[in-house]
CSV table of C-alpha atoms in Angstrom, one decimal:
chain,number,residue,atom,x,y,z
A,1,MET,CA,157.3,-55.8,61.4
A,2,THR,CA,156.0,-59.0,59.8
A,3,GLY,CA,156.2,-62.0,62.0
A,4,SER,CA,157.2,-65.5,61.1
A,5,ILE,CA,155.4,-67.9,58.7
A,6,LEU,CA,154.7,-71.3,60.2
A,7,ILE,CA,155.0,-74.2,57.7
A,8,VAL,CA,153.1,-77.4,58.6
A,9,ASP,CA,153.8,-80.2,56.2
A,10,ASP,CA,154.9,-83.9,56.5
A,11,ASP,CA,156.7,-83.9,53.1
A,12,PRO,CA,160.3,-82.9,53.6
A,13,VAL,CA,160.8,-81.9,50.0
A,14,GLN,CA,157.7,-79.7,50.1
A,15,ARG,CA,158.9,-78.1,53.3
A,16,ARG,CA,162.2,-77.2,51.8
A,17,LEU,CA,160.6,-75.8,48.6
A,18,VAL,CA,158.2,-73.6,50.6
A,19,GLU,CA,160.9,-72.5,53.1
A,20,ALA,CA,163.2,-71.5,50.2
A,21,ALA,CA,160.3,-69.5,48.6
A,22,LEU,CA,159.6,-67.7,51.8
A,23,THR,CA,163.3,-66.9,52.4
A,24,LYS,CA,163.5,-65.5,48.9
A,25,PHE,CA,160.8,-63.0,49.7
A,26,GLY,CA,162.3,-62.0,53.0
A,27,HIS,CA,160.1,-64.0,55.4
A,28,THR,CA,161.3,-65.9,58.4
A,29,ALA,CA,160.0,-69.5,58.5
A,30,ILE,CA,159.2,-71.8,61.3
A,31,VAL,CA,159.1,-75.4,60.0
A,32,THR,CA,157.2,-78.3,61.5
A,33,ASP,CA,156.6,-81.8,60.1
A,34,SER,CA,153.1,-82.7,61.5
A,35,GLY,CA,149.8,-81.2,62.5
A,36,ALA,CA,150.5,-81.9,66.2
A,37,ALA,CA,153.9,-80.2,66.0
A,38,GLY,CA,152.3,-77.2,64.3
A,39,LEU,CA,149.7,-76.9,67.1
A,40,ASP,CA,152.4,-77.1,69.7
A,41,VAL,CA,154.0,-74.0,68.1
A,42,LEU,CA,150.7,-72.2,68.1
A,43,ASP,CA,150.1,-73.1,71.7
A,44,GLY,CA,153.6,-72.3,72.8
A,45,PRO,CA,155.4,-69.1,73.9
A,46,ASN,CA,156.4,-68.2,70.3
A,47,ALA,CA,152.8,-68.2,69.0
A,48,ARG,CA,152.8,-64.4,68.9
A,49,GLU,CA,155.6,-64.4,66.4
A,50,VAL,CA,153.5,-66.3,63.9
A,51,SER,CA,151.7,-64.1,61.4
A,52,VAL,CA,150.5,-66.7,58.8
A,53,VAL,CA,150.3,-70.5,58.7
A,54,ILE,CA,150.9,-72.5,55.5
A,55,LEU,CA,149.2,-75.8,56.2
A,56,ASP,CA,149.2,-79.1,54.3
A,57,LEU,CA,145.8,-80.7,54.3
A,58,VAL,CA,146.8,-84.4,53.9
A,59,MET,CA,149.0,-85.6,56.7
A,60,PRO,CA,149.2,-88.7,58.8
A,61,GLY,CA,147.8,-88.3,62.4
A,62,LEU,CA,146.3,-84.9,62.8
A,63,ASP,CA,145.5,-83.7,59.3
A,64,GLY,CA,145.0,-80.1,58.0
A,65,ILE,CA,141.2,-80.1,58.7
A,66,GLY,CA,142.0,-81.3,62.3
A,67,VAL,CA,144.4,-78.5,62.8
A,68,LEU,CA,141.9,-76.0,61.5
A,69,LYS,CA,139.2,-77.4,63.9
A,70,ALA,CA,141.7,-77.2,66.8
A,71,MET,CA,142.6,-73.6,66.0
A,72,ARG,CA,139.0,-72.6,65.9
A,73,GLU,CA,138.3,-74.4,69.2
A,74,ARG,CA,141.2,-72.6,70.8
A,75,ALA,CA,140.3,-69.2,69.3
A,76,ILE,CA,143.7,-69.0,67.4
A,77,ASN,CA,142.9,-66.4,64.8
A,78,ILE,CA,146.0,-66.6,62.6
A,79,PRO,CA,145.3,-66.6,58.8
A,80,VAL,CA,145.8,-70.1,57.3
A,81,ILE,CA,146.8,-70.8,53.7
A,82,VAL,CA,146.2,-74.5,53.0
A,83,GLN,CA,148.1,-76.5,50.5
A,84,THR,CA,146.6,-79.5,48.7
A,85,ALA,CA,147.6,-81.7,45.8
A,86,GLN,CA,143.9,-82.4,45.3
A,87,GLY,CA,142.5,-79.2,43.9
A,88,GLY,CA,138.9,-80.4,43.8
A,89,ILE,CA,136.2,-78.0,44.9
A,90,GLU,CA,135.0,-80.3,47.7
A,91,THR,CA,138.5,-80.2,49.4
A,92,VAL,CA,138.7,-76.5,49.1
A,93,VAL,CA,135.2,-75.9,50.3
A,94,SER,CA,135.9,-78.1,53.4
A,95,ALA,CA,139.0,-76.1,54.2
A,96,MET,CA,137.3,-72.8,53.8
A,97,ARG,CA,134.4,-73.8,55.9
A,98,HIS,CA,136.8,-74.7,58.7
A,99,GLY,CA,138.4,-71.3,58.6
A,100,ALA,CA,141.1,-71.3,56.0
A,101,PHE,CA,142.0,-67.9,54.5
A,102,ASP,CA,143.2,-69.1,51.1
A,103,PHE,CA,144.4,-72.2,49.3
A,104,VAL,CA,147.2,-73.1,46.9
A,105,VAL,CA,147.5,-76.3,44.8
A,106,LYS,CA,150.8,-78.2,45.0
A,107,PRO,CA,153.3,-77.5,43.7
A,108,ALA,CA,152.6,-73.8,44.2
A,109,SER,CA,154.8,-71.2,42.5
A,110,PRO,CA,156.7,-68.8,44.7
A,111,ASP,CA,154.7,-65.9,43.3
A,112,ARG,CA,151.4,-67.6,44.1
A,113,LEU,CA,152.5,-68.2,47.6
A,114,GLN,CA,153.7,-64.6,48.0
A,115,THR,CA,150.4,-63.3,46.8
A,116,ALA,CA,148.5,-65.4,49.2
A,117,ILE,CA,150.8,-64.4,52.1
A,118,SER,CA,150.6,-60.7,51.2
A,119,ASN,CA,146.8,-60.8,51.1
A,120,ALA,CA,146.7,-62.6,54.4
A,121,LEU,CA,149.0,-60.0,56.0
A,122,LYS,CA,147.0,-57.2,54.5
A,123,VAL,CA,143.7,-58.5,55.9
A,124,GLU,CA,145.3,-59.2,59.3
A,125,ALA,CA,146.6,-55.6,59.5
A,126,VAL,CA,143.2,-54.1,58.7
A,127,GLU,CA,141.6,-56.4,61.2
A,128,ASP,CA,144.0,-55.2,63.9
A,129,GLU,CA,143.2,-51.6,63.0
A,130,MET,CA,139.5,-52.3,63.2
A,131,LYS,CA,140.0,-53.6,66.7
A,132,ARG,CA,142.0,-50.5,67.7
A,133,VAL,CA,139.2,-48.3,66.3
A,134,SER,CA,136.6,-50.3,68.2
A,135,ARG,CA,138.5,-49.9,71.4
A,136,ARG,CA,138.9,-46.2,71.0
A,137,ARG,CA,135.2,-45.8,70.5
A,138,GLY,CA,134.7,-47.8,73.7
A,139,GLY,CA,131.6,-48.1,75.9
A,140,GLY,CA,128.1,-48.1,74.8
A,141,HIS,CA,125.5,-50.8,75.4
A,142,LEU,CA,124.2,-52.9,72.6
A,143,THR,CA,120.4,-53.1,72.4
A,144,PHE,CA,117.9,-54.7,70.0
A,145,LYS,CA,117.7,-51.4,68.1
A,146,ASP,CA,121.4,-52.0,67.1
A,147,MET,CA,120.7,-55.4,65.5
A,148,ILE,CA,121.0,-55.4,61.7
A,149,THR,CA,117.8,-57.2,60.5
A,150,ARG,CA,114.7,-56.6,58.4
A,151,SER,CA,113.7,-60.2,58.3
A,152,PRO,CA,110.4,-61.5,59.7
A,153,ALA,CA,112.2,-64.6,60.9
A,154,MET,CA,114.0,-62.4,63.5
A,155,ASP,CA,110.9,-60.6,64.7
A,156,ARG,CA,110.1,-63.4,67.2
A,157,VAL,CA,113.7,-63.3,68.5
A,158,ILE,CA,113.6,-59.6,69.2
A,159,ARG,CA,110.2,-59.8,70.8
A,160,LEU,CA,111.3,-62.7,73.1
A,161,GLY,CA,114.6,-60.9,73.9
A,162,GLN,CA,112.9,-57.7,74.8
A,163,LYS,CA,110.5,-59.5,77.2
A,164,ALA,CA,113.5,-61.5,78.7
A,165,ALA,CA,115.4,-58.3,79.3
A,166,ALA,CA,112.7,-57.2,81.8
A,167,SER,CA,113.2,-60.3,84.0
A,168,ASN,CA,116.0,-62.2,85.6
A,169,ILE,CA,115.0,-65.8,84.6
A,170,PRO,CA,117.7,-68.1,83.0
A,171,ILE,CA,117.7,-67.9,79.2
A,172,LEU,CA,118.8,-70.6,76.7
A,173,ILE,CA,119.7,-69.3,73.3
A,174,GLU,CA,119.7,-72.0,70.6
A,175,GLY,CA,121.0,-71.8,67.0
A,176,GLU,CA,123.7,-72.9,64.7
A,177,SER,CA,127.3,-71.7,65.1
A,178,GLY,CA,127.7,-68.1,63.8
A,179,VAL,CA,124.1,-67.0,63.9
A,180,GLY,CA,124.7,-64.3,66.5
A,181,LYS,CA,123.7,-65.9,69.8
A,182,GLU,CA,126.2,-63.8,71.8
A,183,LEU,CA,124.8,-60.7,70.0
A,184,VAL,CA,121.3,-61.5,71.2
A,185,ALA,CA,122.7,-62.1,74.8
A,186,ARG,CA,124.4,-58.7,74.8
A,187,ALA,CA,121.2,-57.1,73.5
A,188,ILE,CA,119.3,-58.7,76.4
A,189,GLN,CA,121.9,-57.4,78.9
A,190,GLY,CA,122.0,-54.0,77.3
A,191,SER,CA,118.2,-53.6,77.4
A,192,GLY,CA,117.8,-54.6,81.1
A,193,ASP,CA,118.6,-53.1,84.5
A,194,ARG,CA,122.0,-54.8,84.5
A,195,ARG,CA,123.2,-52.8,81.5
A,196,SER,CA,125.9,-51.0,83.4
A,197,LYS,CA,127.2,-54.2,85.1
A,198,PRO,CA,129.7,-56.7,83.9
A,199,PHE,CA,129.0,-58.9,81.0
A,200,VAL,CA,131.3,-62.0,81.2
A,201,THR,CA,131.5,-64.6,78.4
A,202,VAL,CA,132.8,-68.1,78.7
A,203,ASN,CA,133.2,-70.4,75.7
A,204,CYS,CA,132.7,-73.8,77.4
A,205,GLY,CA,133.8,-75.7,74.3
A,206,ALA,CA,137.2,-74.0,74.2
A,207,ILE,CA,138.3,-74.8,77.8
A,208,PRO,CA,140.2,-78.0,78.6
A,209,ASP,CA,138.1,-80.4,80.7
A,210,ASN,CA,140.6,-80.3,83.6
A,211,LEU,CA,140.3,-76.5,83.8
A,212,VAL,CA,136.6,-75.9,83.4
A,213,GLU,CA,135.8,-76.1,87.1
A,214,SER,CA,138.6,-73.7,88.0
A,215,ILE,CA,137.8,-71.2,85.3
A,216,LEU,CA,134.1,-71.1,86.2
A,217,PHE,CA,134.2,-71.3,90.0
A,218,GLY,CA,137.7,-70.2,90.8
A,219,HIS,CA,140.5,-71.8,92.8
A,220,GLU,CA,142.6,-71.2,95.9
A,221,LYS,CA,146.4,-70.8,95.6
A,222,GLY,CA,148.1,-74.2,95.8
A,223,SER,CA,144.9,-76.1,95.3
A,224,PHE,CA,146.4,-78.1,92.4
A,225,THR,CA,149.6,-78.2,90.4
A,226,GLY,CA,150.2,-74.9,88.7
A,227,ALA,CA,147.8,-72.9,90.9
A,228,SER,CA,150.4,-70.4,91.9
A,229,GLU,CA,147.8,-67.7,92.5
A,230,LYS,CA,144.2,-67.4,93.7
A,231,HIS,CA,141.7,-67.1,90.8
A,232,THR,CA,138.2,-65.7,91.4
A,233,GLY,CA,136.4,-67.5,88.5
A,234,LYS,CA,133.9,-66.3,86.0
A,235,PHE,CA,130.9,-66.5,88.3
A,236,VAL,CA,132.5,-64.1,90.8
A,237,GLU,CA,133.7,-61.8,87.9
A,238,ALA,CA,130.1,-61.6,86.7
A,239,HIS,CA,128.7,-60.8,90.2
A,240,SER,CA,125.8,-58.2,89.9
A,241,GLY,CA,126.0,-58.6,86.1
A,242,THR,CA,125.4,-61.2,83.4
A,243,LEU,CA,127.3,-64.5,82.8
A,244,PHE,CA,127.1,-65.8,79.2
A,245,LEU,CA,128.0,-69.5,78.9
A,246,ASP,CA,128.5,-70.2,75.2
A,247,GLU,CA,128.4,-73.8,74.0
A,248,ILE,CA,127.1,-75.0,77.3
A,249,GLY,CA,126.4,-78.4,75.8
A,250,ASP,CA,130.2,-79.1,75.8
A,251,LEU,CA,130.4,-79.0,79.6
A,252,PRO,CA,131.7,-82.2,81.3
A,253,LEU,CA,129.0,-84.1,83.4
A,254,ASP,CA,130.9,-83.6,86.7
A,255,VAL,CA,131.0,-79.8,86.2
A,256,GLN,CA,127.3,-79.8,85.3
A,257,VAL,CA,126.5,-80.9,88.9
A,258,LYS,CA,128.3,-77.9,90.3
A,259,LEU,CA,126.7,-75.6,87.7
A,260,LEU,CA,123.3,-76.8,88.8
A,261,ARG,CA,124.0,-75.9,92.4
A,262,ALA,CA,125.3,-72.5,91.4
A,263,VAL,CA,122.2,-71.8,89.4
A,264,GLN,CA,119.8,-73.1,92.1
A,265,GLU,CA,121.5,-71.7,95.2
A,266,GLY,CA,123.4,-68.7,93.8
A,267,GLU,CA,126.7,-69.8,95.3
A,268,VAL,CA,129.9,-71.4,94.1
A,269,ASP,CA,132.6,-73.6,95.6
A,270,PRO,CA,136.1,-72.6,94.5
A,271,VAL,CA,138.5,-75.5,93.9
A,272,GLY,CA,140.4,-75.9,97.2
A,273,GLY,CA,138.2,-73.4,99.0
A,274,ARG,CA,136.8,-74.0,102.5
A,275,SER,CA,133.6,-72.0,102.1
A,276,THR,CA,131.1,-71.1,99.4
A,277,VAL,CA,130.9,-67.7,97.7
A,278,LYS,CA,127.6,-66.0,97.1
A,279,VAL,CA,127.0,-64.6,93.7
A,280,ASP,CA,124.2,-62.6,92.1
A,281,ILE,CA,124.2,-63.1,88.3
A,282,ARG,CA,121.9,-63.1,85.3
A,283,LEU,CA,122.7,-66.4,83.5
A,284,ILE,CA,122.3,-66.7,79.7
A,285,SER,CA,123.4,-69.9,78.1
A,286,ALA,CA,123.8,-70.8,74.4
A,287,THR,CA,124.3,-73.9,72.4
A,288,HIS,CA,124.4,-75.1,68.8
A,289,ARG,CA,123.6,-78.6,70.0
A,290,ASN,CA,120.3,-80.3,70.5
A,291,LEU,CA,120.4,-80.4,74.3
A,292,LEU,CA,117.2,-82.5,74.7
A,293,GLN,CA,118.8,-85.2,72.5
A,294,GLN,CA,122.0,-85.0,74.6
A,295,VAL,CA,119.8,-85.5,77.7
A,296,LYS,CA,118.4,-88.7,76.1
A,297,ASP,CA,122.0,-89.8,75.2
A,298,GLY,CA,123.1,-89.3,78.8
A,299,LYS,CA,125.5,-86.5,77.8
A,300,PHE,CA,123.7,-83.7,79.6
A,301,ARG,CA,121.9,-83.7,83.0
A,302,GLU,CA,118.1,-83.6,82.7
A,303,ASP,CA,117.7,-81.5,85.9
A,304,LEU,CA,120.2,-78.9,84.6
A,305,PHE,CA,118.5,-78.8,81.2
A,306,TYR,CA,115.2,-77.9,82.7
A,307,ARG,CA,116.8,-75.4,85.0
A,308,LEU,CA,118.5,-73.6,82.0
A,309,ASN,CA,115.7,-74.0,79.5
A,310,VAL,CA,113.2,-71.8,81.4
A,311,TYR,CA,113.1,-69.2,78.6
A,312,PRO,CA,114.4,-70.6,75.2
A,313,ILE,CA,115.1,-68.4,72.3
A,314,PHE,CA,115.9,-69.9,68.9
A,315,VAL,CA,118.0,-67.7,66.5
A,316,PRO,CA,117.3,-68.8,62.8
A,317,PRO,CA,120.2,-69.5,60.4
A,318,LEU,CA,121.1,-67.0,57.8
A,319,ARG,CA,119.7,-69.1,55.0
A,320,ASP,CA,116.2,-68.6,56.6
A,321,ARG,CA,116.7,-64.8,56.7
A,322,ARG,CA,118.2,-64.0,53.3
A,323,ASP,CA,116.4,-60.7,53.3
A,324,ASP,CA,119.0,-59.5,55.9
A,325,ILE,CA,122.0,-60.2,53.7
A,326,PRO,CA,122.0,-56.8,51.8
A,327,TYR,CA,121.9,-54.9,55.1
A,328,LEU,CA,124.5,-57.1,56.7
A,329,VAL,CA,126.8,-56.7,53.8
A,330,ARG,CA,126.5,-52.9,53.9
A,331,HIS,CA,127.1,-52.9,57.7
A,332,PHE,CA,130.2,-55.1,57.3
A,333,MET,CA,131.6,-52.9,54.5
A,334,GLU,CA,131.1,-49.8,56.6
A,335,LYS,CA,133.0,-51.4,59.5
A,336,VAL,CA,136.1,-51.7,57.2
A,337,ALA,CA,135.8,-48.1,55.9
A,338,PRO,CA,137.3,-46.3,58.9
A,339,THR,CA,140.6,-48.2,58.7
A,340,ASP,CA,141.4,-46.4,55.4
A,341,PRO,CA,139.2,-43.3,54.9
A,342,ARG,CA,141.1,-42.4,51.7
A,343,ARG,CA,139.8,-45.6,49.9
A,344,ARG,CA,136.1,-46.0,50.4
A,345,LEU,CA,134.1,-48.6,48.5
A,346,ALA,CA,131.1,-47.3,46.5
A,347,GLY,CA,129.1,-50.4,46.9
A,348,ILE,CA,128.5,-54.0,45.7
A,349,SER,CA,127.3,-55.1,42.3
A,350,ALA,CA,123.8,-56.5,41.9
A,351,THR,CA,125.1,-59.8,40.6
A,352,ALA,CA,127.5,-60.2,43.6
A,353,LEU,CA,124.8,-59.4,46.0
A,354,ALA,CA,122.4,-61.9,44.4
A,355,MET,CA,125.1,-64.5,44.5
A,356,LEU,CA,125.6,-63.9,48.2
A,357,GLN,CA,121.8,-64.3,48.7
A,358,ALA,CA,121.8,-67.6,46.8
A,359,TYR,CA,124.5,-69.1,49.0
A,360,ASP,CA,123.4,-71.2,52.0
A,361,TRP,CA,126.1,-69.8,54.4
A,362,PRO,CA,126.8,-72.9,56.6
A,363,GLY,CA,128.9,-70.6,58.9
A,364,ASN,CA,126.0,-68.1,59.0
A,365,ILE,CA,126.6,-64.4,59.8
A,366,ARG,CA,130.2,-65.0,61.0
A,367,GLN,CA,131.1,-66.5,57.7
A,368,LEU,CA,129.4,-63.7,55.8
A,369,GLU,CA,131.3,-61.1,57.8
A,370,ASN,CA,134.6,-62.8,57.1
A,371,ALA,CA,133.8,-63.0,53.4
A,372,VAL,CA,132.8,-59.4,53.1
A,373,PHE,CA,135.7,-58.2,55.2
A,374,ARG,CA,138.2,-60.1,53.1
A,375,ALA,CA,136.6,-58.9,49.8
A,376,SER,CA,136.5,-55.3,51.0
A,377,VAL,CA,140.2,-55.3,52.0
A,378,LEU,CA,141.5,-57.0,48.8
A,379,ALA,CA,139.2,-55.4,46.2
A,380,GLU,CA,141.1,-53.5,43.6
A,381,GLY,CA,138.1,-51.5,42.3
A,382,ASP,CA,135.7,-49.3,44.1
A,383,VAL,CA,132.8,-51.8,43.8
A,384,LEU,CA,132.7,-55.4,45.1
A,385,THR,CA,131.9,-57.9,42.3
A,386,GLU,CA,131.5,-61.7,42.2
A,387,GLU,CA,135.2,-61.9,41.5
A,388,GLU,CA,135.9,-60.8,45.1
A,389,PHE,CA,134.1,-63.9,46.4
A,390,PRO,CA,135.9,-66.8,44.5
A,391,GLN,CA,135.0,-69.5,47.0
A,392,ILE,CA,131.4,-68.5,47.2
A,393,ARG,CA,131.1,-68.3,43.4
A,394,ALA,CA,132.7,-71.7,43.0
A,395,GLN,CA,130.0,-73.2,45.2
A,396,VAL,CA,127.0,-71.3,43.8
A,397,GLU,CA,127.8,-71.6,40.0
A,398,GLY,CA,126.6,-75.2,39.7
A,399,THR,CA,123.3,-74.4,41.4
A,400,VAL,CA,122.2,-71.1,40.0
A,401,ASN,CA,122.8,-69.1,36.8
A,402,LEU,CA,125.1,-66.3,37.7
A,403,GLY,CA,124.4,-64.8,34.3
A,404,ALA,CA,120.7,-64.5,34.9
A,405,GLU,CA,119.1,-61.1,35.5
A,406,PRO,CA,118.0,-60.8,39.1
A,407,ALA,CA,114.3,-60.5,39.8
A,408,SER,CA,112.8,-57.1,40.5
A,409,ALA,CA,112.4,-58.0,44.2
A,410,ILE,CA,116.1,-58.6,44.4
A,411,ALA,CA,117.0,-55.5,42.4
A,412,ASP,CA,114.8,-53.4,44.7
A,413,THR,CA,116.6,-54.8,47.7
A,414,VAL,CA,120.0,-54.1,46.1
A,415,ALA,CA,118.9,-50.5,45.4
A,416,ASP,CA,118.0,-50.1,49.0
A,417,ALA,CA,121.4,-51.3,50.2
A,418,THR,CA,123.4,-48.2,49.5
A,419,LEU,CA,126.8,-47.3,50.9
A,420,HIS,CA,127.8,-43.8,51.9
A,421,GLY,CA,124.9,-42.3,50.0
A,422,ASP,CA,125.8,-44.0,46.6
A,423,GLU,CA,123.6,-46.5,44.9
A,424,VAL,CA,124.9,-50.0,44.7
A,425,ALA,CA,126.5,-50.5,41.3
A,426,ASP,CA,124.7,-52.5,38.7
A,427,THR,CA,127.1,-54.7,36.7
A,428,MET,CA,124.5,-57.1,35.4
A,429,GLY,CA,125.3,-56.5,31.7
A,430,PRO,CA,123.4,-54.8,28.9
A,431,ALA,CA,119.8,-53.8,29.7
A,432,LEU,CA,116.9,-55.4,27.8
A,433,SER,CA,114.6,-53.4,25.6
A,434,ASP,CA,111.1,-52.8,26.9
A,435,GLY,CA,109.7,-55.5,24.5
A,436,GLU,CA,112.3,-58.1,25.6
A,437,ALA,CA,111.8,-57.3,29.2
A,438,SER,CA,108.0,-57.8,29.0
A,439,ALA,CA,108.4,-61.0,27.0
A,440,ARG,CA,111.0,-62.5,29.2
A,441,PRO,CA,109.9,-62.8,32.9
A,442,GLN,CA,112.8,-62.7,35.3
A,443,PRO,CA,112.8,-65.5,37.9
A,444,ARG,CA,114.1,-64.9,41.4
A,445,PHE,CA,117.7,-66.0,42.0
A,446,GLY,CA,117.8,-69.7,42.7
A,447,THR,CA,114.4,-70.5,41.3
A,448,LEU,CA,113.6,-72.5,38.1
A,449,ARG,CA,112.9,-71.0,34.7
A,450,ALA,CA,109.4,-71.7,33.4
A,451,LEU,CA,110.1,-70.7,29.8
A,452,ASP,CA,112.8,-71.7,27.4
A,453,GLU,CA,115.0,-69.3,25.3
A,454,ARG,CA,112.2,-69.0,22.7
A,455,GLY,CA,109.6,-68.1,25.3
A,456,ASN,CA,107.8,-71.5,25.3
A,457,VAL,CA,106.9,-73.4,28.4
A,458,ARG,CA,109.6,-75.9,29.2
A,459,ALA,CA,108.9,-79.7,29.3
A,460,LEU,CA,107.8,-80.9,32.7
A,461,ALA,CA,110.5,-83.6,32.7
A,462,ASP,CA,113.2,-80.9,32.2
A,463,VAL,CA,111.9,-78.9,35.1
A,464,GLU,CA,111.6,-82.0,37.3
A,465,LEU,CA,115.2,-83.0,36.5
A,466,GLU,CA,116.5,-79.5,37.3
A,467,MET,CA,114.6,-79.4,40.6
A,468,ILE,CA,115.9,-82.8,41.7
A,469,LYS,CA,119.5,-81.8,40.8
A,470,LEU,CA,119.1,-78.5,42.7
A,471,ALA,CA,117.7,-80.3,45.7
A,472,ILE,CA,120.5,-82.8,45.8
A,473,ASP,CA,123.1,-80.1,45.6
A,474,HIS,CA,121.3,-77.8,48.1
A,475,TYR,CA,121.0,-80.6,50.7
A,476,ASN,CA,124.5,-82.0,50.1
A,477,GLY,CA,123.3,-85.4,48.9
A,478,GLN,CA,121.2,-86.1,52.0
A,479,MET,CA,118.6,-88.2,50.2
A,480,SER,CA,116.1,-88.4,53.1
A,481,GLU,CA,116.0,-84.6,53.3
A,482,VAL,CA,115.8,-84.3,49.5
A,483,ALA,CA,112.8,-86.6,49.4
A,484,ARG,CA,111.1,-84.9,52.3
A,485,ARG,CA,111.6,-81.4,50.8
A,486,LEU,CA,110.4,-82.5,47.4
A,487,GLY,CA,107.3,-84.1,49.0
A,488,ILE,CA,107.9,-87.6,47.7
A,489,GLY,CA,108.9,-90.9,49.1
A,490,ARG,CA,112.5,-92.1,49.1
A,491,SER,CA,111.6,-95.0,46.8
A,492,THR,CA,110.0,-92.6,44.3
A,493,LEU,CA,113.1,-90.4,44.5
A,494,TYR,CA,115.5,-93.3,43.8
A,495,ARG,CA,113.3,-94.4,40.9
A,496,LYS,CA,113.4,-91.0,39.3
A,497,LEU,CA,117.2,-90.8,39.9
A,498,LYS,CA,117.6,-94.0,38.1
A,499,GLU,CA,115.4,-92.8,35.2
A,500,TYR,CA,117.5,-89.6,34.9
A,501,GLY,CA,120.9,-91.4,35.2
A,502,ILE,CA,121.8,-89.7,38.5
A,503,ASP,CA,124.1,-91.5,40.9
A,504,PRO,CA,122.2,-91.5,44.2
A,505,GLU,CA,125.4,-92.1,46.3
A,506,ALA,CA,127.6,-89.4,44.9
A,507,GLY,CA,124.8,-87.1,43.8
A,508,ARG,CA,126.4,-86.7,40.4
A,509,VAL,CA,124.7,-86.6,37.0
A,510,ASP,CA,126.1,-89.4,34.9
A,511,ARG,CA,124.0,-88.5,31.9
A,512,LEU,CA,121.5,-85.8,31.2
A,513,ALA,CA,118.1,-86.3,29.5
A,514,SER,CA,118.2,-84.5,26.2
């Protein structure tokens, strides 16, 4: 049975319109007038009744982006459809990067709302089925052989991880959010002599500050208000196994002191306890933050940093290992397949795959998995095309030419990424004749064209302008980084921007050189 739809909007007229539309289609609505009130519902006893959230982006106090951030921090995985009166791509991109499932532009028609809700419910149902399938399969230890990668950038990670698995020293895994730090930690545990022992994970950034100490080290009954029962704590739960502390950079300073003692002495002090508890754990920490900078800023203890940073492993972002994208896409598509064996996707088009490889994936592998999962569930045909990735396409179109033929290197990779024994479909358009193909070299996706439509070398000024525009877009208008990557000084960059009529503050082209 479909649960309720939570409406979060400060506009009373808009709330009534959306509620009326939902009622018309047979949904039950829970209505709130602010971001804070919406979060209260999601944190409250009725949270399990909510299947979808319809969220206004622009609200006083806690706005829509703030709600999305809070939901992610609290691991609330309910699909969110954002509403905005500002339909610009930047607004949409920001919402999608923060975890929104879909967006509608106000005033949205009832049919558009119903389509978005139906898609969200469909994806959620398949996700639940995937979890059930995963639980039925059960057991098994993840090792480095199970990691989906063909990228040289990951070779060092695997080598370091395999060496780390043979020892008991503390490990610090660094890397951006979504790169797979927990996957590396599980592979280390699954490759060592503690593989059959507990693997306990703690997201330090998702725990309220006043509960961190209790959750990590445990507490005695009655030690504080609300402590109605004794709690052993994560350190004790992980005894003889591995404790994975994710986002360790978010730990409060006072808890860091106790963590240092636990790491050094192998014992913990439960809140309200009269004696210490000995623990034998393998500690693996992870962070997306620059811990050394946090030490300099006084936000992280120096002695704890050096105690944790005995064996650092850096996991590169997905944009630095684009060669892995075809294999990851295939893997994620295959994960969806068992939920509906009657409807199996034959593959992904070459153009769609090239588009995915051109995108920078700020949310890394987690974002790629979500995008492929959604596309696989909602696809109407038996092949994924660029139409199944509208948000990605909207961000890539201004940077690269989606109509361009992919390079042979990309095409070879696409051909390798087969699904269920079938070649990936090629929907790149009519093939060129042999003469045309030899006369028109095909650049790699995202690179610059050296020749114009007539086969002549393009003017240097045209290529320079295109490179500057691409770099500004690629680095989100961060001019210092643009200048550094182009190998020129900032003053030179700004002079060229002025010559080409590019607004250096907004990164927009006001006029183009003919």
